[in-house]
Amino acid sequence: MSSLDLGVVGNGTYGALIDKWARVVWCCLPRLDGDPVFYDLLNGGEPKGDGGRERGFWSIEIENASSSRQYYRQNTAILVTELTDKDGNAIEICDFAPRFTQRERIFQPMTLVRRVRPLQGSPRVRVRMRPAFNYGLREPDVTRGSNHMRFLHSGLALRLTTNAPVTYLLDETAFNLTNPISFILGPDETLTGGIEDTARQFEERTEDYWARWVRRLALPLEWQQAVIRAAITLKLCCFEETGAIVAAMTTSIPEAADTERNWDYRFCWLRDAFFVIRALNSLAEVETMENYLRYLGNIVGTAENGHLQPVYGIGLETHLVEHLVDTLSGYRGMGPVRRGNQAYEHFQHDVYGNVILAASQSFFDERLLKPATKADFERYEKVGERAFAMHDQPDAGMWELRTRARVHTSSSLMCWAACDRLAHIAEHLGLVERSRYWRGKADQIHATICKCAWNEEMGAFTESFGGDQLDAGLLLMAEVNFLQPDDPRFRSTLLAVEKALRRGHHMFRYATADDFGTPRNAFNICTFWYIDALTRVGRTEEAREIFESILACRNSLGLLSEDTDPATGELWGNYPQTYSLVGIINTAMRLSRKWEEQV
């Protein structure tokens, strides 16, 4: 049965997910949002294709396998899987995407390298290489050479270069593994060097790159390995050509079993922006942060009248038309599988605040190669004007409700944050009149929220103006400095939210029915917001306990998806989830003891 106990490899161009038996079960090419050439994660375990032969995966198997062990090489994105058979014979499979500096720039080809070597005894192995195209609809045309196989379909040609016998690969014949072998899957190009030497050099240089990258990170004293793994994986979710960061590498992993809450997350959600920038800044990962700010700046530069969509493609695509994919049955057979996301059509007013909160970094951070200018400020002012115009208007909300619109408090809160930060930026730039202008707008929104979102009977702010329900977005009031943590209104709202939405050590987004019924699993980022709120009001030991519990829910490789079943701890939702990764980073940074406190 499929699970999300999966390793992630990538290099800023594409990503691949590999299960504990060294089976590539998900890989989109030529980029993170591309055609899943390997798609077994969404194949439901049902036979597909020629004569019932399953497709959409790449396995390197040991005959009579009995156990596996999987781990990352320390401080790298190099995944190692050890497989042992029932007689004690063992092999090691090393998977990675090449990434290193070459000719004064990053070398990051659309290439997956798999190196296999015998560890013990006389293992026999079998390689099953079964890519497909167009979401499983088309089998590739396969040709062979003396040391390679080519997989062809219109618009994409892949070449697998190897020093393993090509005949054994084509026929999927088991053979004795007596010496190391390597596989290099990538564009249809001839290698300039020997296969084994090329694979070895790629591995050594990639390992060195990641070790040096991690060495530059700013880390908390505590939970360093959790932060390092989250940071590396966040880096793998970047599409560096444009600076975009995808919400997750997958599509259609359901938020809970058999709920049809299956969405395509291989795009860039603006609601992530503030938390991503905070994480990258706290890590001192300035290059990735600046590239992401560049991507956001490009979106703002093309926004008509300041209007922003909730989500954009990684190449700045604006139309992400949603389709159902009928060739794949879904994760554990739980369809539908979706391609594209209808959310691009939604009106979601919190995006204005998230973008300006993120962009503020570019006006104050003197490390940046290209700090923001007055002209940039004027472009962001258009976004601010839109935020003010929309702060008391109905929208789909930060949770993107598809059939219901309200004036959501969290959306209005972020509209306030947009105007508030513009006032700060204007003051920093010496634009006194503009600072006064935006402070007036922010104060007006603040008063509106305090009047319309406060429920005196409940003693709390509510999820929408005039409403009587709660959602986790209210926890952000202290995070964005709308209220101080010691404000009695924030403290009473926190108590109301935790009473309504906390399940054990997990936090739900909301507990009322939506378009798909009542939510059944906790949304991980909301748990991190809750931990932050507890820390701000002085409940630090409780916050640390909850943080440790959510770290215990990570899979065996230290990663989280979008959602967690509070009863079982099982991971659900798209994976690996950027929101969850930045939650680990930001929470660890806030809760950790200081370096000067170490014994």
Coordinates of C-alpha atoms in Angstrom, one line a residue:
M1 CA 0.0 0.0 0.0
S2 CA 1.3 3.5 -0.9
S3 CA 2.4 5.7 1.9
L4 CA 4.1 9.1 2.3
D5 CA 7.2 7.6 3.8
L6 CA 9.1 8.8 0.8
G7 CA 12.6 10.2 0.1
V8 CA 12.9 13.4 -1.9
V9 CA 15.7 14.1 -4.4
G10 CA 16.0 17.1 -6.7
N11 CA 18.2 20.0 -7.7
G12 CA 16.1 23.1 -8.3
T13 CA 14.9 21.9 -11.7
Y14 CA 12.8 18.9 -11.0
G15 CA 12.1 16.5 -8.1
A16 CA 11.6 12.8 -7.6
L17 CA 10.0 10.8 -4.8
I18 CA 11.5 7.4 -3.9
D19 CA 10.0 4.8 -1.5
K20 CA 11.8 2.6 1.0
W21 CA 12.3 -0.2 -1.6
A22 CA 14.2 2.2 -3.9
R23 CA 11.2 2.5 -6.3
V24 CA 10.9 5.9 -8.0
V25 CA 7.1 6.5 -7.6
W26 CA 6.8 10.1 -8.6
C27 CA 8.8 12.4 -10.9
C28 CA 7.6 15.2 -13.1
L29 CA 9.6 16.3 -16.1
P30 CA 11.0 18.5 -17.4
R31 CA 10.2 20.7 -14.4
L32 CA 8.4 20.4 -11.0
D33 CA 4.9 20.9 -12.6
G34 CA 5.6 18.8 -15.7
D35 CA 4.3 15.5 -16.9
P36 CA 4.7 12.7 -14.2
V37 CA 6.9 10.3 -16.1
F38 CA 6.9 8.2 -13.0
Y39 CA 3.5 8.3 -11.4
D40 CA 3.0 5.0 -9.4
L41 CA 2.2 7.1 -6.3
L42 CA -1.1 7.9 -7.9
N43 CA -1.6 4.6 -9.7
G44 CA -3.6 3.0 -6.9
G45 CA -1.8 -0.3 -7.2
E46 CA -3.9 -1.3 -10.2
P47 CA -2.3 -3.0 -13.3
K48 CA -2.0 -0.6 -16.2
G49 CA -0.9 -0.7 -19.8
D50 CA 0.4 -3.4 -22.1
G51 CA -1.1 -6.7 -21.2
G52 CA -2.0 -5.5 -17.7
R53 CA 1.7 -4.6 -17.1
E54 CA 2.0 -1.8 -14.5
R55 CA 3.8 1.3 -15.6
G56 CA 4.9 4.6 -14.1
F57 CA 7.8 3.6 -11.9
W58 CA 11.5 2.7 -11.9
S59 CA 12.6 0.0 -9.5
I60 CA 15.9 -1.5 -8.6
E61 CA 15.1 -4.7 -6.8
I62 CA 17.0 -7.4 -4.9
E63 CA 15.5 -10.8 -5.4
N64 CA 13.7 -12.2 -2.3
A65 CA 13.9 -8.9 -0.6
S66 CA 13.3 -9.1 3.2
S67 CA 14.2 -5.7 4.6
S68 CA 15.2 -2.1 3.7
R69 CA 17.0 0.8 5.4
Q70 CA 16.8 4.3 4.0
Y71 CA 18.5 7.5 5.0
Y72 CA 20.0 10.7 3.7
R73 CA 23.8 11.1 3.6
Q74 CA 24.4 13.7 6.3
N75 CA 23.6 17.3 5.4
T76 CA 22.9 16.4 1.8
A77 CA 20.0 15.7 -0.6
I78 CA 21.6 12.3 -1.5
L79 CA 19.3 9.4 -0.6
V80 CA 20.7 6.0 0.3
T81 CA 18.6 2.8 0.3
E82 CA 20.0 -0.5 1.5
L83 CA 18.1 -3.6 0.5
T84 CA 18.7 -7.1 2.0
D85 CA 17.4 -10.4 0.9
K86 CA 16.3 -13.4 3.0
D87 CA 19.7 -14.9 2.8
G88 CA 21.5 -11.8 4.0
N89 CA 22.8 -10.6 0.6
A90 CA 22.6 -6.8 0.4
I91 CA 22.9 -3.9 -2.0
E92 CA 23.1 -0.1 -1.7
I93 CA 21.3 2.3 -4.0
C94 CA 22.4 5.9 -4.0
D95 CA 20.0 8.4 -5.6
F96 CA 20.6 12.1 -6.3
A97 CA 20.1 14.9 -8.8
P98 CA 23.4 16.5 -9.7
R99 CA 23.9 20.0 -8.3
F100 CA 27.2 21.8 -8.0
T101 CA 29.1 24.8 -9.2
Q102 CA 30.7 24.5 -12.6
R103 CA 32.1 27.3 -14.7
E104 CA 31.0 29.8 -12.1
R105 CA 27.4 28.8 -12.2
I106 CA 25.2 26.1 -10.8
F107 CA 25.1 22.9 -12.8
Q108 CA 21.6 21.4 -12.2
P109 CA 20.6 19.3 -15.2
M110 CA 17.3 17.4 -15.6
T111 CA 19.1 14.3 -14.6
L112 CA 18.6 11.5 -12.0
V113 CA 21.6 9.4 -11.1
R114 CA 21.2 6.0 -9.4
R115 CA 24.4 4.2 -8.3
V116 CA 24.1 0.6 -7.2
R117 CA 26.8 -1.5 -5.4
P118 CA 26.9 -4.9 -3.7
L119 CA 27.3 -4.6 0.1
Q120 CA 27.3 -8.2 1.2
G121 CA 27.2 -11.7 -0.3
S122 CA 26.1 -12.5 -3.8
P123 CA 23.0 -10.4 -4.5
R124 CA 20.8 -10.8 -7.6
V125 CA 19.0 -7.7 -8.9
R126 CA 16.4 -6.8 -11.4
V127 CA 15.8 -3.4 -12.9
R128 CA 12.3 -2.4 -14.1
M129 CA 12.4 0.9 -16.0
R130 CA 8.8 1.8 -17.0
P131 CA 8.2 5.4 -17.7
A132 CA 5.1 6.7 -19.4
F133 CA 3.9 10.0 -20.7
N134 CA 0.8 12.2 -20.6
Y135 CA -0.3 11.1 -17.2
G136 CA 0.0 7.4 -18.0
L137 CA -1.9 7.6 -21.3
R138 CA 1.1 7.0 -23.6
E139 CA 3.8 4.4 -23.4
P140 CA 7.1 5.6 -24.8
D141 CA 8.8 4.4 -28.0
V142 CA 11.9 2.6 -26.8
T143 CA 15.2 2.3 -28.7
R144 CA 18.5 1.0 -27.6
G145 CA 22.2 1.6 -28.1
S146 CA 25.3 -0.2 -26.8
N147 CA 25.1 1.6 -23.4
H148 CA 21.8 3.4 -23.4
M149 CA 18.1 3.2 -23.8
R150 CA 15.9 6.0 -25.2
F151 CA 12.3 6.7 -24.2
L152 CA 10.5 8.9 -26.7
H153 CA 7.2 10.7 -26.9
S154 CA 6.3 14.0 -28.6
G155 CA 8.1 16.9 -27.0
L156 CA 10.3 14.8 -24.6
A157 CA 13.1 12.3 -25.1
L158 CA 14.8 10.7 -22.2
R159 CA 18.1 8.8 -22.4
L160 CA 19.1 6.2 -19.8
T161 CA 22.9 5.7 -19.9
T162 CA 24.3 2.8 -18.0
N163 CA 27.1 0.3 -17.6
A164 CA 24.6 -2.5 -16.7
P165 CA 23.7 -4.9 -19.5
V166 CA 21.1 -3.2 -21.6
T167 CA 19.6 -6.5 -22.6
Y168 CA 18.9 -7.3 -19.0
L169 CA 17.2 -3.9 -18.6
L170 CA 15.0 -4.3 -21.7
D171 CA 13.9 -7.8 -20.7
E172 CA 13.8 -7.1 -16.9
T173 CA 16.1 -10.1 -16.4
A174 CA 17.6 -10.7 -12.9
F175 CA 21.4 -10.9 -12.8
N176 CA 24.2 -11.2 -10.3
L177 CA 25.5 -7.9 -9.1
T178 CA 29.3 -8.4 -8.8
N179 CA 30.5 -4.9 -9.4
P180 CA 29.0 -1.4 -8.9
I181 CA 26.8 -0.2 -11.7
S182 CA 25.3 3.3 -12.5
F183 CA 22.3 4.7 -14.2
I184 CA 22.1 8.3 -15.5
L185 CA 18.6 9.3 -16.7
G186 CA 18.3 12.7 -18.4
P187 CA 18.1 14.5 -21.7
D188 CA 18.8 12.7 -24.9
E189 CA 22.5 13.7 -24.9
T190 CA 25.6 11.6 -25.2
L191 CA 27.9 11.6 -22.1
T192 CA 31.3 13.2 -22.7
G193 CA 33.0 10.9 -20.1
G194 CA 32.8 7.3 -18.9
I195 CA 29.6 6.2 -17.2
E196 CA 31.0 5.1 -13.9
D197 CA 33.5 8.0 -13.7
T198 CA 30.8 10.5 -14.5
A199 CA 28.4 9.2 -11.9
R200 CA 31.1 9.1 -9.3
Q201 CA 32.2 12.6 -10.0
F202 CA 28.6 13.9 -10.0
E203 CA 28.0 12.2 -6.6
E204 CA 31.2 13.6 -5.0
R205 CA 30.6 17.1 -6.3
T206 CA 26.9 17.0 -5.3
E207 CA 27.8 15.8 -1.8
D208 CA 30.3 18.6 -1.4
Y209 CA 27.9 21.2 -2.7
W210 CA 25.2 20.3 -0.1
A211 CA 27.7 20.0 2.8
R212 CA 29.0 23.5 2.0
W213 CA 25.4 24.9 1.5
V214 CA 24.4 23.6 4.9
R215 CA 27.5 25.0 6.6
R216 CA 26.5 28.5 5.6
L217 CA 23.0 28.2 7.3
A218 CA 22.2 30.0 10.5
L219 CA 20.8 27.2 12.8
P220 CA 19.1 27.2 16.2
L221 CA 20.9 25.4 19.1
E222 CA 18.2 22.8 19.3
W223 CA 16.5 20.6 16.7
Q224 CA 19.3 21.2 14.2
Q225 CA 18.8 18.0 12.2
A226 CA 15.1 18.7 11.8
V227 CA 15.8 22.2 10.6
I228 CA 18.6 21.1 8.2
R229 CA 16.4 18.5 6.6
A230 CA 13.5 20.9 6.3
A231 CA 15.8 23.6 4.8
I232 CA 17.3 21.2 2.2
T233 CA 13.9 20.0 1.2
L234 CA 12.6 23.6 1.0
K235 CA 15.5 24.3 -1.4
L236 CA 14.4 21.3 -3.5
C237 CA 10.9 22.8 -3.8
C238 CA 12.4 25.9 -5.6
F239 CA 12.3 26.2 -9.3
E240 CA 15.4 28.3 -9.6
E241 CA 15.0 29.4 -13.1
T242 CA 12.3 31.8 -12.0
G243 CA 12.7 31.8 -8.2
A244 CA 9.2 30.2 -7.6
I245 CA 8.7 27.8 -4.7
V246 CA 6.0 25.2 -5.2
A247 CA 3.5 24.4 -2.4
A248 CA 4.4 20.7 -2.8
M249 CA 5.8 18.4 -5.4
T250 CA 2.7 16.3 -5.8
T251 CA -0.9 16.5 -6.9
S252 CA -4.0 14.8 -5.6
I253 CA -2.8 13.2 -2.4
P254 CA -6.1 13.5 -0.4
E255 CA -6.2 15.6 2.8
A256 CA -8.1 12.6 4.3
A257 CA -9.1 9.2 3.1
D258 CA -11.9 9.1 0.6
T259 CA -12.8 12.8 0.8
E260 CA -12.2 14.0 -2.7
R261 CA -10.1 16.8 -1.1
N262 CA -7.5 16.2 -3.8
W263 CA -5.7 19.2 -5.2
D264 CA -2.8 19.9 -7.5
Y265 CA -0.1 21.8 -5.4
R266 CA 2.7 22.0 -7.9
F267 CA 2.2 25.8 -8.1
C268 CA 3.2 28.9 -6.1
W269 CA 0.6 30.1 -3.6
L270 CA 1.0 33.7 -2.5
R271 CA -0.3 32.9 1.0
D272 CA 3.0 31.0 1.6
A273 CA 5.1 34.1 0.9
F274 CA 5.4 35.7 4.3
F275 CA 6.3 32.4 6.1
V276 CA 8.7 31.3 3.4
I277 CA 10.6 34.6 3.5
R278 CA 10.7 34.5 7.3
A279 CA 12.2 30.9 7.2
L280 CA 14.7 31.8 4.5
N281 CA 15.8 34.9 6.4
S282 CA 16.1 33.2 9.7
L283 CA 18.3 30.5 8.0
A284 CA 20.4 33.3 6.3
E285 CA 19.7 31.6 3.0
V286 CA 19.8 35.0 1.2
E287 CA 20.2 33.8 -2.4
T288 CA 17.1 31.7 -2.4
M289 CA 15.2 34.4 -0.5
E290 CA 16.3 37.0 -3.1
N291 CA 15.3 34.8 -6.0
Y292 CA 11.9 34.2 -4.4
L293 CA 11.5 38.0 -3.9
R294 CA 12.3 38.4 -7.6
Y295 CA 9.5 36.0 -8.5
L296 CA 7.0 37.9 -6.4
G297 CA 8.2 41.2 -7.9
N298 CA 7.5 39.8 -11.4
I299 CA 4.0 38.9 -10.3
V300 CA 3.4 42.4 -8.9
G301 CA 4.9 43.9 -12.0
T302 CA 2.2 42.3 -14.2
A303 CA -0.8 42.7 -11.9
E304 CA -3.5 44.8 -13.4
N305 CA -4.9 47.4 -11.0
G306 CA -3.0 45.7 -8.2
H307 CA -5.2 42.5 -8.4
L308 CA -3.4 39.3 -7.4
Q309 CA -4.5 35.7 -7.9
P310 CA -4.1 33.3 -5.0
V311 CA -1.8 31.1 -7.1
Y312 CA 0.5 31.3 -10.1
G313 CA 2.4 28.8 -12.1
I314 CA 6.2 28.5 -11.5
G315 CA 6.8 30.2 -14.8
L316 CA 4.4 33.1 -13.9
E317 CA 1.5 31.3 -15.7
T318 CA -1.9 32.8 -14.8
H319 CA -4.3 30.2 -16.2
L320 CA -4.0 26.9 -14.3
V321 CA -7.1 25.3 -15.7
E322 CA -8.2 22.4 -13.6
H323 CA -8.8 19.0 -15.3
L324 CA -9.6 15.5 -14.0
V325 CA -7.1 12.9 -15.0
D326 CA -9.0 9.7 -15.8
T327 CA -5.9 7.6 -16.6
L328 CA -4.8 7.4 -12.9
S329 CA -6.9 6.0 -10.1
G330 CA -5.3 8.1 -7.4
Y331 CA -3.4 7.6 -4.1
R332 CA -4.5 4.2 -2.8
G333 CA -7.2 4.4 -5.5
M334 CA -8.7 7.5 -3.8
G335 CA -9.4 9.7 -6.8
P336 CA -10.0 12.0 -8.4
V337 CA -6.5 13.0 -9.8
R338 CA -6.4 16.7 -10.7
R339 CA -4.2 18.6 -13.0
G340 CA -4.2 22.4 -12.6
N341 CA -6.0 24.2 -9.8
Q342 CA -9.2 26.2 -10.0
A343 CA -8.0 28.5 -7.2
Y344 CA -6.4 30.7 -9.7
E345 CA -9.9 32.1 -10.4
H346 CA -10.7 32.8 -6.8
F347 CA -10.7 36.1 -5.0
Q348 CA -8.6 35.6 -1.9
H349 CA -7.8 39.0 -0.3
D350 CA -5.2 37.8 2.2
V351 CA -2.7 37.5 -0.7
Y352 CA -2.1 41.2 -0.7
G353 CA -0.8 41.2 2.8
N354 CA 1.2 38.1 2.4
V355 CA 3.0 39.6 -0.6
I356 CA 3.8 42.9 1.0
L357 CA 4.8 41.3 4.2
A358 CA 7.3 39.2 2.2
A359 CA 8.4 42.1 0.0
S360 CA 9.2 44.3 3.1
Q361 CA 12.4 42.3 3.4
S362 CA 13.7 43.7 0.2
F363 CA 13.4 47.3 1.5
F364 CA 15.2 46.7 4.8
D365 CA 17.8 44.0 4.1
E366 CA 21.1 45.5 3.2
R367 CA 22.6 42.1 2.2
L368 CA 20.6 41.9 -1.0
L369 CA 22.4 42.4 -4.3
K370 CA 19.4 44.3 -5.6
P371 CA 17.5 46.1 -2.8
A372 CA 14.1 47.4 -3.6
T373 CA 13.8 51.0 -4.7
K374 CA 11.2 53.8 -4.6
A375 CA 9.9 52.7 -8.0
D376 CA 9.3 49.2 -6.5
F377 CA 7.5 50.8 -3.6
E378 CA 5.2 52.6 -6.0
R379 CA 4.4 49.3 -7.6
Y380 CA 3.6 47.7 -4.3
E381 CA 1.4 50.7 -3.5
K382 CA -1.0 49.5 -6.2
V383 CA -1.3 46.2 -4.3
G384 CA -1.9 48.2 -1.1
E385 CA -4.7 50.2 -2.8
R386 CA -6.3 46.9 -3.8
A387 CA -5.9 45.6 -0.3
F388 CA -7.7 48.6 1.2
A389 CA -10.5 48.4 -1.4
M390 CA -11.0 44.7 -0.6
H391 CA -10.6 44.6 3.2
D392 CA -14.4 44.5 3.9
Q393 CA -15.5 42.6 0.8
P394 CA -16.4 38.9 0.6
D395 CA -13.9 36.4 -0.7
A396 CA -13.1 32.7 -0.7
G397 CA -10.8 33.1 2.3
M398 CA -7.3 31.8 2.9
W399 CA -8.8 28.2 2.8
E400 CA -10.2 28.7 -0.7
L401 CA -13.8 27.8 -0.1
R402 CA -15.2 27.0 -3.5
T403 CA -18.9 27.7 -3.1
R404 CA -19.2 30.2 -0.3
A405 CA -18.0 33.8 0.1
R406 CA -17.8 35.9 3.3
V407 CA -15.8 38.8 4.7
H408 CA -13.2 36.6 6.3
T409 CA -11.4 38.1 9.2
S410 CA -8.0 36.6 8.3
S411 CA -8.3 38.2 4.8
S412 CA -9.1 41.6 6.3
L413 CA -6.2 41.1 8.8
M414 CA -3.8 40.6 5.9
C415 CA -5.2 43.6 4.1
W416 CA -4.4 45.6 7.3
A417 CA -0.9 44.1 7.3
A418 CA -0.4 45.3 3.7
C419 CA -1.2 48.9 4.6
D420 CA 0.7 48.8 7.9
R421 CA 3.9 47.5 6.2
L422 CA 3.6 50.1 3.4
A423 CA 3.5 52.8 6.1
H424 CA 6.7 51.4 7.6
I425 CA 8.4 51.1 4.2
A426 CA 7.5 54.7 3.3
E427 CA 8.9 55.9 6.6
H428 CA 12.1 54.0 5.9
L429 CA 12.4 55.6 2.5
G430 CA 11.8 59.0 3.9
L431 CA 8.4 59.4 2.2
V432 CA 6.6 61.2 5.1
E433 CA 3.3 61.9 3.3
R434 CA 3.0 58.4 2.0
S435 CA 3.7 56.9 5.4
R436 CA 1.0 59.1 6.9
Y437 CA -1.4 58.0 4.1
W438 CA -0.8 54.3 4.6
R439 CA -1.0 54.6 8.4
G440 CA -4.4 56.2 8.0
K441 CA -5.5 53.3 5.8
A442 CA -4.2 50.7 8.2
D443 CA -5.9 52.4 11.2
Q444 CA -9.2 52.4 9.3
I445 CA -9.0 48.7 8.6
H446 CA -7.9 48.0 12.2
A447 CA -11.0 49.8 13.5
T448 CA -13.3 47.9 11.1
I449 CA -11.9 44.5 12.1
C450 CA -12.3 45.3 15.8
K451 CA -15.9 46.4 15.3
C452 CA -17.1 43.8 12.8
A453 CA -15.1 40.7 13.7
W454 CA -15.4 40.8 17.5
N455 CA -18.1 38.7 19.0
E456 CA -18.9 40.0 22.5
E457 CA -21.0 37.0 23.5
M458 CA -18.2 34.6 22.5
G459 CA -15.5 36.9 23.9
A460 CA -13.4 36.3 20.7
F461 CA -12.8 37.4 17.2
T462 CA -14.6 35.2 14.7
E463 CA -13.6 33.8 11.3
S464 CA -15.9 36.3 9.4
F465 CA -17.5 39.6 10.1
G466 CA -20.7 39.2 12.1
G467 CA -20.0 35.4 12.4
D468 CA -20.0 33.0 15.3
Q469 CA -17.4 30.4 14.0
L470 CA -13.6 30.2 14.5
D471 CA -10.7 29.4 12.3
A472 CA -7.0 29.0 12.9
G473 CA -6.2 32.1 10.8
L474 CA -7.2 34.2 13.8
L475 CA -4.0 33.0 15.5
L476 CA -2.0 35.2 13.2
M477 CA -3.2 38.4 14.8
A478 CA -0.1 38.5 17.1
E479 CA 2.2 37.1 14.4
V480 CA 1.6 40.2 12.2
N481 CA 1.4 42.6 15.1
F482 CA -2.2 43.5 14.7
L483 CA -2.6 42.9 18.5
Q484 CA 0.1 42.5 21.1
P485 CA 0.2 39.1 22.8
D486 CA -0.8 40.5 26.1
D487 CA -4.0 42.1 24.6
P488 CA -6.9 40.5 26.4
R489 CA -8.8 40.2 23.1
F490 CA -6.0 38.1 21.6
R491 CA -5.7 35.9 24.7
S492 CA -9.4 35.2 24.8
T493 CA -9.5 34.5 21.1
L494 CA -6.6 32.0 21.5
L495 CA -8.5 30.2 24.3
A496 CA -11.6 30.1 22.1
V497 CA -9.7 28.8 19.1
E498 CA -7.9 26.0 21.0
K499 CA -11.2 24.9 22.6
A500 CA -12.9 24.7 19.2
L501 CA -10.1 23.4 17.0
R502 CA -7.5 21.6 19.0
R503 CA -7.4 17.8 18.8
G504 CA -4.8 16.4 21.1
H505 CA -1.6 18.2 20.0
H506 CA -3.0 19.1 16.6
M507 CA -4.9 22.1 15.3
F508 CA -7.6 22.1 12.6
R509 CA -8.2 24.9 10.2
Y510 CA -11.8 25.0 11.1
A511 CA -14.4 22.5 12.4
T512 CA -17.5 23.4 10.4
A513 CA -18.6 21.7 7.2
D514 CA -17.5 23.1 3.9
D515 CA -18.0 22.0 0.3
F516 CA -16.7 18.5 1.1
G517 CA -18.1 18.0 4.5
T518 CA -16.4 18.4 7.9
P519 CA -12.6 18.3 7.9
R520 CA -11.2 15.1 9.5
N521 CA -7.5 15.8 9.7
A522 CA -5.4 18.5 11.2
F523 CA -3.6 21.1 8.9
N524 CA 0.0 21.1 10.0
I525 CA 0.8 24.7 9.5
C526 CA -2.1 25.6 11.8
T527 CA -0.4 23.6 14.6
F528 CA 2.8 25.6 14.0
W529 CA 0.7 28.8 14.2
Y530 CA -0.8 27.6 17.5
I531 CA 2.7 26.8 18.9
D532 CA 3.8 30.3 18.0
A533 CA 0.8 31.9 19.7
L534 CA 1.4 29.8 22.8
T535 CA 5.0 31.0 22.9
R536 CA 4.0 34.6 22.5
V537 CA 1.7 34.4 25.5
G538 CA 4.3 32.8 27.7
R539 CA 3.1 29.1 27.5
T540 CA 6.5 28.1 26.3
E541 CA 6.8 24.6 27.9
E542 CA 3.5 23.6 26.5
A543 CA 4.6 24.9 23.1
R544 CA 7.8 22.9 23.3
E545 CA 5.8 19.7 24.1
I546 CA 3.5 20.2 21.2
F547 CA 6.4 20.9 18.9
E548 CA 8.2 17.7 19.9
S549 CA 4.9 15.8 19.3
I550 CA 4.6 17.1 15.7
L551 CA 8.2 16.4 15.0
A552 CA 7.4 12.8 16.0
C553 CA 4.8 12.7 13.3
R554 CA 7.4 13.2 10.5
N555 CA 8.2 10.3 8.4
S556 CA 11.3 8.2 8.8
L557 CA 13.3 10.7 6.7
G558 CA 12.2 13.7 8.8
L559 CA 9.6 15.2 6.4
L560 CA 6.0 16.3 6.6
S561 CA 3.1 16.5 4.3
E562 CA 0.2 18.9 4.5
D563 CA -2.1 17.1 7.0
T564 CA -1.9 14.7 9.9
D565 CA -4.5 12.3 11.3
P566 CA -4.7 13.4 14.9
A567 CA -5.8 9.9 16.0
T568 CA -3.1 7.9 14.3
G569 CA -0.4 10.4 13.3
E570 CA -0.5 9.2 9.7
L571 CA 0.5 11.8 7.1
W572 CA -2.0 12.9 4.4
G573 CA -2.1 15.6 1.8
N574 CA 0.4 16.8 -0.8
Y575 CA 4.1 16.1 0.0
P576 CA 6.6 17.4 0.8
Q577 CA 4.6 20.5 2.0
T578 CA 6.3 23.9 1.9
Y579 CA 4.0 25.2 4.6
S580 CA 5.0 22.4 6.9
L581 CA 8.7 22.8 6.1
V582 CA 8.7 26.5 7.0
G583 CA 6.7 25.6 10.1
I584 CA 9.4 23.4 11.3
I585 CA 12.1 26.0 10.6
N586 CA 10.3 29.0 12.0
T587 CA 9.1 27.2 15.1
A588 CA 12.5 25.8 15.9
M589 CA 14.0 29.2 15.6
R590 CA 11.5 30.7 18.0
L591 CA 11.5 28.0 20.6
S592 CA 15.2 27.0 20.7
R593 CA 17.4 28.0 23.6
K594 CA 20.0 30.5 22.5
W595 CA 23.5 29.5 21.6
E596 CA 24.9 31.4 24.6
E597 CA 22.8 29.3 26.9
Q598 CA 24.6 26.1 26.0
V599 CA 26.5 24.3 28.7

